[in-house]
Amino acid sequence: MRDPRYDILFQPMAIGPLTAKNRFYQVPHCNGGGYRDPSAAAAMRGIKAEGGWGVIFTEQTEMHQTSEITPFIELRLWEDKDIPGLRKMSEAMKTHGALAGIQLAYSGINGPNFYTKEVPLAPTALPIRTFTNDPVQARAMDKSDIRNLRRWFVNAAKRSKLAGFDLICLYGAHGFGIFQHFLSRATNQRSDEYGGSLENRSRFAREVVADMRDAVGDTMALTMRVSLDESIGDLGFSNAEVREFIEMNADLPDLWDLAQGTWEDCSGPSRFKEEAAQEVLVKGIRELSSKPVVGVGRFTSPDVMARMIRQGTLDFIGCARPSIADPFLPKKVEEGRIEDIRECIGCNICITGDMTMSISRCTQNPTFMEEWRKGWHPEKIAARGESENVLVIGSGPAGLEAARALSLRGYDVALAEAGDAFGGRVARERLLPGLSAWGRVMDYRLYQIGQRPNVQMYPGSELGVEEVLDFGFQNICVATGSQWRADGVARQHVVPMPGLGALPSFTPDDLMAGRMPKGRVVVYDDDHYYMGGVLAELCAKAGCAVTLVTPAAFVSDWTRNTLEQGAIHRRLVEAGVQIVLNTGVTALRADGVEANCAYTDARRVIEADAVVLVASRASNDALYHGLKARQADWADAGIRSVQIIGDAAAPGPIAWATYAGHRYARELDTGVWGEDWGDTLSFRREITELAAD
Ligand code: ADP
Ligand code: SF4
């Protein structure tokens, strides 16, 4: 079953008074559900327990009312009333012998307190440091505030114990936790015994750990999550200082949890960070303390994981995103099913659930955060319903996921693809700069489908209405995708842009098909996700003189939600791309584009030899509408249902397509798409219980 190379990953290891059953450690991660969706979040953690993780943590848990990060939705432990919700989560975590951990966060200089309206408290009085530059400052804590905060930590520790947790993680990484705020000279400019020397800056951490040990240390383990490198210049808590800190306080917590300095660095997307990217920053730290060490690095390869432990870099393999993409990763390693691991692609769509305060999704795992809401299990699916077969048309992420999940339900599936190769947009986009890991979306699914006897694949098969009617399949799933529009219609232009044809113009599909512009090129980005920035990089690499023009205030604006906007801007500057923000393109001209200021409408000409229009996409829905028009013939043709999914229904990110494919497969033959569709809610939710008065 298990390859002996991976035995090392299954050796139990002590953490303080407790023992983890293996080395798979799900570090804290957000999910966009938090306190608003407690049962959904708890069920998600329970699935990880089933999947074999040895240690499972909550997301950041706001441990006191004087520090919270509204609008972001995390967990709260402010009073006893919060205990039952958290107990539900800890119980789910412990169902298969995992240790249940809670991450206690006091956000200090990172908490604007919009909800509680309390004055933020921090080591030093400075403006609150958030993504949104909130117009709020923190008050510097005096000695009595520090005494209070120590007591609040003890209160939170006692409540964590009552809520059933085994481990407490003290959050001091990513710029988000008070321990880092005390440790860093940037955020701690105190002149008393809590500031100045590293010894003084560590005092608060030492005091809190000692207090908590007295309160709960006999039965609970304490871990400390610290930044590997704050990377904000000389004043920041550097990698050298973190090493000094750990050496000086070697046995302070029961485990050192090492994370990068900013969240952007720690959760770097695959476009900018390789697997195990933090290895150099972590190496050698383990030797500074007798306590075990956990570190992260988007680990999806059991070989890399085993190497990390064998070479003595880490004791535990910390995973957030890899555990989201495949909650059953440890089980699959244990059962020798390495090829079945659904590897994280590093797109950071999961993080957008937190950033947009919605609920998270995962490109690779469409069941993420639907475990309770929809009852979707990542590895189990109901047997098929009344009908027997499905024709899936189109092999992009929507069609591939539909075919995979339908085959697991036991349907006979035919997958027809117009092109010679399978994969749809993923097959093209994976060739763009930095996006090769995205190919895992199709690789995983094609491999899984290849293992199934009940899926027939038909490449080079562009189907029309008559052919579909002739084939005699009972269910037709139209997943024919979309194409980039060539007429500039998106947000600035809701009807075609003036001057089309005056200047050579290209769409993203042209570039992905190898038709490249030459000379001076304007990339006009009115899409605002990754494509505009990626194509600017592609054109610059091909030797074009590139100007990226966008009506937004940021390059690749929406990627602020995937934590990569800064890295994209940096990379484009380094590639020599001219960046023109807050500027639209009103018309194409023979000598370039007419640009306008997004605020004043002031016009100017940007000279160019060609333009790349990164606008919106048009659905390939002609086949679907053609079939709908022939509904009267369906019964004769043996057709029971025709549905359109993914980009063919409405273009969106790849995660939307895999979700649509999965949903189609789950819902086929369940009757939800009947005449009364939408009369009842399509998922479960929890709403606040009204107070008696
Ligand atoms: P999605 O993201 O929704 O999965 P994609 O654009 O990635 O969509 O994939 C759609 C796939 O459908 C493409 O590979 C395309 O070649 C294929 N396709 C489009 N129309 C037809 C058709 N009529 N018959 C068969 N395949 C089609
Ligand atoms: Fe990985 Fe993307 Fe899934 Fe997040 S959404 S876990 S980055 S595949």
XYZ file of C-alpha atoms and ligand atoms in Angstrom:
728
model
C 0.000 0.000 0.000
C 2.131 2.867 1.271
C 5.483 3.537 -0.337
C 8.112 3.115 2.440
C 9.697 6.383 1.263
C 6.762 8.129 2.901
C 6.798 6.214 6.197
C 8.545 9.160 7.800
C 5.419 11.252 7.212
C 3.412 8.868 9.355
C 5.618 8.773 12.424
C 3.782 10.153 15.466
C 5.352 13.141 17.168
C 4.846 14.825 20.519
C 3.713 18.429 20.764
C 3.959 19.378 24.441
C 1.764 17.037 26.476
C 0.067 15.655 23.341
C 1.000 13.460 20.413
C 0.120 14.048 16.776
C -0.575 10.825 14.904
C 1.408 11.908 11.823
C 3.249 14.857 10.279
C 0.401 16.289 8.209
C -0.441 19.588 9.827
C -3.259 21.735 8.514
C -2.159 25.213 9.477
C -4.817 27.848 10.161
C -6.577 29.083 7.022
C -9.482 31.372 6.327
C -12.534 30.231 4.421
C -14.810 33.256 4.132
C -17.433 31.495 6.270
C -16.166 31.915 9.826
C -18.597 33.140 12.454
C -21.333 33.690 9.862
C -21.340 30.053 8.700
C -20.220 28.047 11.736
C -21.589 24.671 10.677
C -20.212 25.007 7.148
C -16.769 25.839 8.545
C -16.956 23.015 11.110
C -17.952 20.437 8.504
C -15.070 21.531 6.267
C -12.627 20.855 9.124
C -14.318 17.514 9.808
C -13.612 16.438 6.233
C -9.919 17.136 6.816
C -10.052 14.861 9.847
C -11.501 12.130 7.679
C -8.799 12.830 5.112
C -6.107 11.913 7.622
C -4.540 15.168 8.829
C -2.744 14.737 12.155
C -3.256 18.319 13.307
C -6.112 20.552 12.199
C -6.443 24.222 13.030
C -9.225 26.772 12.929
C -8.809 29.995 11.028
C -7.818 33.134 12.877
C -10.031 33.453 15.951
C -10.530 36.964 17.240
C -9.982 36.460 20.963
C -11.169 39.782 22.343
C -13.637 42.502 21.444
C -10.940 45.181 21.436
C -9.382 43.720 18.322
C -11.263 42.608 15.244
C -10.836 42.859 11.502
C -14.310 43.562 10.155
C -15.216 43.377 7.255
C -13.251 40.114 7.063
C -15.134 37.145 8.470
C -13.105 34.944 10.805
C -14.041 33.206 14.061
C -14.748 34.922 17.372
C -14.190 33.932 20.972
C -15.345 36.976 22.854
C -17.586 35.412 25.493
C -18.889 32.046 26.656
C -21.679 32.251 24.102
C -19.086 31.664 21.389
C -18.029 28.325 22.855
C -20.731 26.010 21.405
C -20.011 27.059 17.812
C -16.307 26.472 18.307
C -16.935 23.200 20.118
C -18.801 21.981 17.066
C -15.657 22.650 15.056
C -13.225 21.029 17.529
C -15.406 17.939 17.741
C -15.446 17.631 13.959
C -11.652 17.984 13.915
C -11.167 15.210 16.468
C -13.374 12.590 14.815
C -10.456 10.586 13.366
C -7.800 11.069 15.985
C -6.437 14.437 14.863
C -5.405 17.090 17.344
C -7.701 20.107 17.234
C -6.050 23.518 17.300
C -7.401 27.038 17.697
C -5.494 30.060 16.486
C -5.954 32.970 18.865
C -5.516 36.303 17.155
C -5.220 39.688 18.739
C -4.931 41.950 15.727
C -3.446 45.048 17.389
C -2.193 47.419 14.714
C -4.057 45.345 12.126
C -7.548 45.585 13.677
C -9.672 48.644 12.832
C -12.570 47.528 15.109
C -15.298 48.711 12.757
C -17.851 46.413 14.382
C -17.115 46.746 18.086
C -16.183 50.454 17.838
C -13.510 49.918 20.503
C -10.331 51.968 20.294
C -7.634 49.711 18.796
C -4.703 48.914 21.081
C -1.158 48.322 19.847
C 2.403 48.405 21.208
C 2.933 51.813 19.582
C 0.416 54.427 18.409
C 0.370 54.212 14.610
C -2.232 54.088 11.833
C -4.000 50.758 11.467
C -2.263 48.627 8.831
C -4.859 46.938 6.617
C -5.440 46.299 2.929
C -7.776 49.289 2.817
C -5.769 52.022 4.574
C -8.543 52.592 7.085
C -8.579 56.116 8.583
C -8.150 54.797 12.114
C -5.198 54.856 14.489
C -4.365 52.673 17.452
C -3.675 53.882 20.958
C -0.370 52.760 22.496
C -0.932 50.266 25.284
C 0.143 51.360 28.748
C 1.151 48.908 31.465
C -2.397 48.339 32.630
C -3.498 47.624 29.042
C -0.732 45.021 28.788
C -1.853 43.458 32.066
C -5.413 43.386 30.723
C -4.353 41.815 27.457
C -2.417 39.100 29.313
C -5.562 38.345 31.310
C -7.686 38.317 28.153
C -5.336 35.745 26.639
C -5.774 33.581 29.732
C -9.562 33.959 29.496
C -9.409 32.959 25.831
C -7.194 29.977 26.664
C -9.675 28.760 29.275
C -12.535 29.170 26.824
C -10.526 27.335 24.147
C -10.149 24.438 26.550
C -13.871 24.446 27.293
C -14.485 24.476 23.548
C -12.591 21.204 23.287
C -9.338 22.264 21.629
C -6.007 20.500 22.226
C -3.656 23.136 20.862
C -3.542 26.907 20.979
C -1.615 28.798 18.339
C -0.533 32.297 19.308
C -0.624 34.334 16.135
C 2.423 36.437 15.413
C 2.878 36.215 11.655
C 1.760 37.862 8.418
C 1.736 41.270 10.113
C -1.628 40.261 11.595
C -0.844 39.150 15.161
C 0.120 41.159 18.252
C 3.189 38.993 18.971
C 4.770 40.157 15.735
C 3.749 43.741 16.509
C 5.699 43.543 19.757
C 8.669 41.763 18.158
C 9.135 44.146 15.245
C 10.905 47.467 15.728
C 8.638 48.878 13.014
C 5.507 48.457 15.108
C 7.118 48.484 18.551
C 8.882 51.762 19.261
C 8.394 51.634 23.011
C 11.037 52.853 25.424
C 9.912 50.761 28.424
C 10.792 47.150 29.227
C 8.570 45.935 26.337
C 10.537 47.823 23.659
C 14.078 48.392 22.468
C 16.253 45.274 22.731
C 15.045 41.982 21.300
C 14.953 40.644 24.837
C 12.523 43.437 25.751
C 10.463 43.038 22.579
C 10.089 39.322 23.393
C 8.868 40.022 26.907
C 5.190 40.128 26.015
C 5.369 36.746 24.246
C 7.187 35.216 27.225
C 4.651 36.577 29.695
C 1.625 35.412 27.725
C 3.035 31.911 27.245
C 3.865 31.661 30.969
C 0.369 32.851 31.945
C -1.273 30.413 29.562
C 0.878 27.509 30.680
C -0.249 28.119 34.253
C -3.867 28.201 33.124
C -4.100 25.314 30.622
C -0.579 23.990 29.956
C -1.100 20.706 31.804
C -3.439 19.426 29.118
C -3.032 21.750 26.160
C -0.064 22.451 23.877
C 0.935 26.005 22.976
C 2.330 26.849 19.562
C 3.647 30.154 18.333
C 3.293 31.314 14.749
C 6.032 33.789 13.895
C 7.102 35.600 10.759
C 10.159 34.330 8.945
C 10.969 37.749 7.573
C 8.783 40.801 7.831
C 10.452 42.098 4.649
C 9.620 45.758 5.192
C 13.154 47.107 5.347
C 15.690 47.563 8.120
C 13.198 48.142 10.917
C 11.234 44.975 10.197
C 11.508 41.676 12.075
C 14.115 40.076 9.826
C 15.027 36.436 9.267
C 18.205 36.999 11.294
C 16.163 38.415 14.179
C 13.617 35.605 14.127
C 16.505 33.163 14.492
C 17.884 35.175 17.395
C 14.434 35.303 18.970
C 13.980 31.540 18.727
C 17.469 30.872 20.042
C 16.851 33.215 22.961
C 13.450 31.670 23.733
C 14.154 28.181 22.471
C 11.710 26.287 24.648
C 9.038 28.937 24.915
C 6.188 27.278 22.989
C 5.662 23.542 22.471
C 6.089 24.024 18.724
C 7.388 26.742 16.436
C 5.108 27.513 13.520
C 7.048 29.387 10.845
C 5.240 31.520 8.295
C 6.355 34.233 5.921
C 6.200 37.885 6.944
C 3.307 39.106 4.849
C 0.340 37.042 3.810
C 1.141 37.893 0.179
C 4.574 36.313 0.591
C 3.375 33.366 2.623
C 0.498 32.454 0.320
C 2.361 33.348 -2.850
C 0.572 32.149 -5.989
C 2.285 29.632 -8.267
C 2.771 32.441 -10.781
C 5.374 33.902 -8.443
C 6.365 31.206 -5.946
C 7.500 27.622 -6.332
C 6.624 24.775 -3.998
C 8.768 24.968 -0.820
C 9.634 28.601 -1.579
C 10.334 29.330 2.090
C 12.974 26.631 2.471
C 15.945 29.015 2.677
C 14.246 31.116 5.327
C 13.386 28.037 7.409
C 16.585 26.028 7.055
C 18.577 25.761 10.272
C 15.863 27.137 12.563
C 15.032 23.671 13.817
C 18.516 23.361 15.294
C 17.955 26.416 17.464
C 15.349 24.754 19.655
C 14.441 21.342 20.977
C 10.828 21.960 20.029
C 9.302 20.672 16.811
C 8.933 22.993 13.845
C 6.175 23.303 11.250
C 6.510 25.286 8.046
C 4.487 25.837 4.888
C 5.280 26.092 1.182
C 2.278 24.944 -0.884
C 3.498 21.374 -0.431
C 1.674 18.974 -2.726
C 4.434 16.476 -3.452
C 4.965 13.739 -0.867
C 8.574 13.477 -2.042
C 9.248 17.102 -1.168
C 7.413 16.628 2.133
C 9.462 13.563 3.052
C 12.663 15.385 2.079
C 11.785 18.304 4.363
C 11.549 15.935 7.305
C 14.400 13.626 6.379
C 16.869 16.470 5.953
C 15.805 17.950 9.283
C 14.287 21.195 7.991
C 10.808 20.573 9.387
C 9.074 18.162 11.760
C 5.584 18.826 10.475
C 4.427 19.586 6.950
C 2.191 22.618 7.181
C -0.492 22.894 4.530
C -3.340 25.296 4.004
C -4.046 25.412 0.258
C -2.933 21.827 -0.456
C -5.386 20.694 2.239
C -8.142 22.731 0.603
C -7.484 21.368 -2.880
C -7.324 17.839 -1.499
C -8.518 17.267 2.059
C -7.675 13.589 1.557
C -4.024 14.180 0.700
C -2.647 12.296 3.755
C -5.014 9.356 3.196
C -3.981 9.115 -0.424
C -0.295 9.053 0.508
C -1.056 6.429 3.135
C -2.964 4.275 0.681
C -0.316 4.562 -2.020
C -2.641 6.566 -4.265
C -0.231 9.369 -5.143
C -1.703 9.864 -8.633
C -5.090 10.528 -7.072
C -3.864 13.593 -5.194
C -5.679 16.669 -6.467
C -2.820 19.130 -6.360
C -3.350 22.770 -5.528
C -2.620 24.931 -8.573
C -1.635 27.999 -6.552
C -4.269 30.301 -8.070
C -5.390 31.754 -4.709
C -9.062 31.718 -5.619
C -9.664 30.232 -2.155
C -8.311 33.439 -0.635
C -10.761 35.561 -2.602
C -13.554 34.065 -0.492
C -12.025 35.740 2.529
C -11.107 38.932 0.721
C -14.623 39.364 -0.669
C -16.322 38.216 2.566
C -18.342 35.704 0.571
C -17.486 32.052 1.155
C -14.445 30.380 -0.292
C -14.234 28.236 -3.379
C -11.378 26.180 -4.697
C -10.570 25.777 -8.386
C -9.489 22.182 -7.851
C -11.958 21.127 -5.161
C -15.489 22.327 -5.929
C -16.801 20.741 -2.729
C -14.784 23.127 -0.517
C -17.155 24.936 1.867
C -20.091 22.989 0.413
C -19.544 19.990 2.724
C -22.352 21.126 5.021
C -24.225 23.648 2.836
C -24.820 21.137 0.049
C -23.712 17.897 1.660
C -20.918 17.490 -0.885
C -18.140 15.125 0.156
C -14.902 15.490 -1.814
C -14.465 11.730 -2.231
C -18.008 10.394 -2.162
C -20.905 10.957 -4.512
C -24.360 9.405 -4.796
C -24.976 6.620 -7.300
C -26.703 7.655 -10.502
C -30.386 8.343 -10.705
C -33.003 7.180 -13.185
C -31.203 7.859 -16.423
C -28.089 6.091 -17.653
C -26.003 8.214 -19.940
C -24.753 11.717 -20.628
C -23.154 13.429 -23.596
C -20.802 16.123 -22.353
C -19.880 18.563 -25.121
C -16.661 20.472 -24.518
C -13.628 19.406 -22.496
C -12.688 22.581 -20.663
C -12.671 22.592 -16.873
C -16.482 22.485 -16.756
C -16.844 19.531 -19.129
C -13.919 17.618 -17.626
C -15.191 17.964 -14.075
C -18.736 17.044 -15.143
C -17.442 13.937 -16.929
C -15.260 12.919 -13.967
C -17.992 13.275 -11.368
C -20.707 11.766 -13.614
C -18.546 8.715 -14.200
C -18.143 8.276 -10.442
C -21.915 8.321 -10.130
C -22.010 5.464 -12.604
C -23.309 7.182 -15.726
C -22.006 6.184 -19.128
C -20.358 9.354 -20.327
C -19.297 10.459 -23.786
C -17.038 13.500 -23.846
C -16.920 15.216 -27.243
C -14.329 17.890 -27.943
C -14.137 19.983 -31.120
C -10.373 20.410 -30.885
C -7.678 17.778 -31.212
C -6.637 18.214 -27.607
C -8.659 18.144 -24.403
C -8.612 20.805 -21.722
C -10.313 23.842 -23.271
C -9.057 27.140 -21.931
C -6.747 25.438 -19.447
C -4.796 23.783 -22.257
C -4.139 27.255 -23.679
C -3.702 29.280 -20.518
C -1.231 26.856 -18.944
C 1.258 27.912 -21.647
C 1.157 31.573 -20.578
C 3.978 32.999 -18.450
C 3.714 31.746 -14.864
C 0.555 29.683 -15.326
C 1.977 26.220 -15.982
C 0.784 24.846 -12.612
C -2.771 25.654 -13.678
C -2.475 22.739 -16.077
C -3.085 20.499 -13.060
C -6.797 21.271 -13.476
C -6.867 19.232 -16.676
C -4.068 16.776 -15.849
C -5.833 15.589 -12.701
C -9.167 15.197 -14.431
C -7.861 13.569 -17.594
C -5.952 11.025 -15.505
C -9.001 10.259 -13.359
C -11.271 9.943 -16.389
C -8.670 7.716 -18.032
C -9.033 5.280 -15.122
C -12.792 4.983 -15.616
C -14.245 2.356 -17.933
C -17.477 4.310 -18.402
C -16.110 7.448 -20.129
C -15.554 7.530 -23.873
C -13.481 10.404 -25.222
C -14.024 11.880 -28.686
C -11.441 14.480 -29.716
C -11.796 16.304 -33.046
C -15.583 16.107 -32.754
C -17.294 19.423 -33.270
C -20.951 18.629 -32.718
C -23.931 20.384 -34.255
C -27.612 20.187 -33.339
C -28.455 17.359 -35.765
C -25.603 15.185 -34.578
C -26.606 15.619 -30.958
C -30.219 14.706 -31.784
C -28.994 11.663 -33.728
C -26.757 10.277 -31.021
C -29.561 9.287 -28.687
C -28.024 10.295 -25.354
C -30.501 10.873 -22.555
C -28.781 13.902 -21.061
C -26.879 16.611 -22.883
C -24.421 18.769 -20.980
C -23.280 21.708 -23.077
C -19.887 22.950 -21.838
C -18.739 24.658 -25.005
C -16.920 27.532 -23.334
C -16.410 31.064 -24.543
C -14.239 33.299 -26.694
C -12.663 36.654 -26.033
C -14.561 39.430 -27.773
C -12.746 41.338 -30.498
C -14.953 44.431 -30.278
C -13.768 45.834 -26.959
C -17.105 45.338 -25.197
C -16.608 45.012 -21.451
C -17.127 47.680 -18.807
C -16.022 50.938 -20.438
C -17.744 50.015 -23.714
C -21.074 48.253 -23.493
C -21.432 48.453 -27.275
C -18.545 47.935 -29.752
C -15.669 50.369 -29.431
C -15.360 53.010 -32.212
C -12.561 52.681 -34.757
C -12.422 48.876 -34.897
C -10.340 47.923 -37.932
C -8.340 51.167 -37.973
C -5.443 49.547 -36.061
C -4.303 45.913 -36.090
C -6.043 44.466 -33.062
C -5.662 41.160 -31.259
C -7.635 39.213 -28.674
C -6.212 37.024 -25.905
C -7.291 34.008 -27.994
C -5.115 35.284 -30.871
C -2.074 35.547 -28.637
C -2.718 32.143 -27.066
C -2.929 30.688 -30.581
C 0.498 32.164 -31.350
C -0.684 35.173 -33.382
C 1.444 37.852 -31.760
C 1.470 41.621 -32.338
C 4.716 43.387 -33.223
C 6.343 46.733 -32.414
C 4.634 49.214 -30.108
C 1.688 47.447 -28.495
C -1.081 48.805 -26.278
C -2.595 46.143 -24.031
C -5.992 47.535 -23.067
C -7.236 45.797 -19.929
C -10.905 46.227 -19.173
C -11.148 42.681 -17.769
C -9.120 43.427 -14.612
C -8.234 39.881 -13.560
C -4.949 38.201 -14.542
C -5.186 38.061 -18.350
C -4.212 41.673 -19.136
C -1.111 41.562 -16.958
C -0.085 38.118 -18.210
C -0.406 39.173 -21.854
C 1.539 42.384 -21.253
C 4.296 40.182 -19.842
C 4.042 37.801 -22.809
C 4.284 40.652 -25.349
C 7.221 42.237 -23.511
C 9.016 38.888 -23.501
C 8.376 38.640 -27.254
C 10.207 41.939 -27.751
C 7.264 44.337 -28.091
C 7.334 47.814 -26.550
C 4.297 47.407 -24.312
C 2.014 49.992 -22.748
C -0.652 48.574 -20.457
C -3.677 50.890 -20.338
C -6.488 50.299 -17.870
C -9.401 52.352 -16.548
C -8.731 50.882 -13.078
C -6.490 52.408 -10.430
C -4.471 49.176 -10.211
C -2.923 46.840 -12.761
C -4.923 43.585 -12.736
C -7.222 45.177 -10.177
C -9.107 42.053 -9.052
C -5.862 40.251 -8.226
C -5.759 42.286 -5.049
C -8.130 39.520 -3.917
C -5.650 36.803 -4.882
C -2.805 38.607 -3.073
C -0.735 38.981 -6.229
C -1.472 42.504 -7.441
C 1.773 43.918 -6.050
C 3.835 41.102 -7.536
C 2.185 41.579 -10.938
C 2.883 45.310 -10.979
C 6.489 44.675 -9.950
C 6.991 42.049 -12.612
C 5.591 44.294 -15.351
C 7.808 47.187 -14.332
C 10.797 44.839 -14.390
C 9.762 43.628 -17.853
C 9.832 47.235 -19.080
C 6.053 47.577 -19.503
C 4.753 51.159 -19.335
C 1.775 51.214 -16.991
C -0.974 53.778 -17.593
C -3.652 53.654 -14.882
C -7.046 55.382 -14.559
C -7.156 55.583 -18.329
C -9.544 54.083 -20.848
C -9.402 53.624 -24.592
C -12.203 55.513 -26.328
C -11.375 54.594 -29.925
C -8.839 52.867 -32.146
C -7.003 55.016 -34.754
C -4.557 54.275 -37.537
C -1.689 55.724 -35.465
C -2.621 54.184 -32.099
C -5.405 54.501 -29.561
C -7.346 57.471 -28.305
C -7.134 57.318 -24.524
C -9.254 59.105 -21.934
C -8.761 59.960 -18.306
C -11.173 57.862 -16.259
C -11.989 60.908 -14.096
C -11.936 63.976 -16.386
C -12.372 62.351 -19.812
C -9.369 64.381 -21.036
C -8.232 62.818 -24.329
C -4.810 62.023 -25.734
C -3.321 59.726 -28.308
C -1.049 56.832 -27.346
C 0.840 55.900 -30.489
C 0.952 52.196 -31.255
C 1.331 49.668 -34.043
C -1.203 47.271 -32.534
C -3.656 46.862 -29.680
C -4.509 43.808 -27.601
C -8.108 44.075 -26.400
C -8.534 42.291 -23.088
C -12.231 42.976 -22.784
C -14.957 40.426 -22.002
C -15.826 37.002 -23.351
C -18.786 35.816 -25.380
C -20.341 32.452 -24.566
C -20.318 29.730 -27.212
C -24.003 29.055 -26.691
C -25.254 28.582 -30.262
C -25.417 24.798 -29.915
C -27.408 25.086 -26.720
C -29.897 27.545 -28.187
C -30.121 25.407 -31.326
C -31.042 22.414 -29.168
C -33.562 24.444 -27.179
C -35.198 25.503 -30.420
C -35.731 21.815 -31.221
C -37.226 20.895 -27.840
C -40.251 19.388 -29.613
C -37.912 16.735 -31.080
C -36.209 15.760 -27.840
C -38.574 12.981 -26.830
C -38.195 11.258 -30.201
C -34.443 11.589 -29.915
C -34.541 10.034 -26.431
C -33.349 13.254 -24.799
C -34.517 13.893 -21.250
C -32.469 16.981 -20.416
C -30.263 19.640 -21.977
C -28.247 21.968 -19.791
C -25.603 24.596 -20.380
C -22.787 25.024 -17.861
C -19.539 26.884 -17.258
C -18.256 29.606 -19.559
C -20.822 28.611 -22.158
C -23.517 29.740 -19.719
C -21.654 32.774 -18.405
C -17.877 33.262 -18.559
C -16.015 33.410 -15.257
C -12.797 32.234 -13.605
C -11.793 28.564 -13.966
C -13.060 27.842 -10.443
C -16.554 28.810 -11.548
C -16.318 26.262 -14.368
C -15.166 23.332 -12.215
C -17.918 24.206 -9.738
C -20.503 24.246 -12.527
C -19.320 20.874 -13.847
C -19.407 19.335 -10.407
C -22.804 20.765 -9.615
C -24.237 19.462 -12.861
C -23.012 15.958 -12.051
C -24.332 16.080 -8.479
C -27.748 17.366 -9.446
C -28.506 15.230 -12.499
C -31.663 13.176 -11.978
C -32.332 14.720 -8.572
C -35.294 16.713 -9.779
C -33.928 20.084 -8.668
C -34.077 21.441 -12.201
C -37.839 20.966 -12.466
C -40.575 23.533 -13.150
C -40.274 24.846 -9.602
C -36.503 25.446 -9.705
C -35.487 28.240 -7.379
C -38.604 28.162 -5.211
C -36.466 26.761 -2.423
C -32.906 27.669 -1.484
C -30.271 25.477 -3.150
C -28.109 25.190 -0.017
C -28.413 25.170 3.754
C -27.574 28.230 5.774
C -27.611 29.444 9.345
C -29.142 32.666 10.443
C -28.656 34.543 13.670
C -30.920 33.385 16.454
C -33.083 36.284 17.622
C -32.657 37.374 21.213
C -35.697 36.965 23.453
C -36.018 40.709 24.025
P -15.245 25.956 -19.652
O -14.305 26.890 -18.941
O -16.671 26.324 -19.428
O -14.990 24.533 -19.351
P -13.669 26.073 -22.141
O -13.704 27.237 -23.082
O -12.442 25.877 -21.347
O -14.977 26.167 -21.244
O -13.877 24.744 -22.941
C -14.877 24.566 -23.881
C -14.452 23.483 -24.864
O -15.571 23.138 -25.663
C -13.355 23.923 -25.834
O -12.272 23.027 -25.769
C -14.043 23.859 -27.212
O -13.173 23.424 -28.229
C -15.151 22.869 -26.998
N -16.302 23.038 -27.902
C -16.925 24.201 -28.220
N -17.969 23.981 -29.061
C -18.006 22.642 -29.272
C -18.848 21.789 -30.047
N -19.858 22.267 -30.733
N -18.589 20.453 -30.031
C -17.568 19.952 -29.307
N -16.742 20.722 -28.563
C -16.960 22.049 -28.536
Fe -5.042 25.887 -4.444
Fe -6.386 27.514 -6.062
Fe -7.674 25.656 -4.601
Fe -6.631 27.751 -3.406
S -8.281 27.770 -4.921
S -6.463 25.637 -2.748
S -4.786 28.093 -4.586
S -6.231 25.297 -6.238
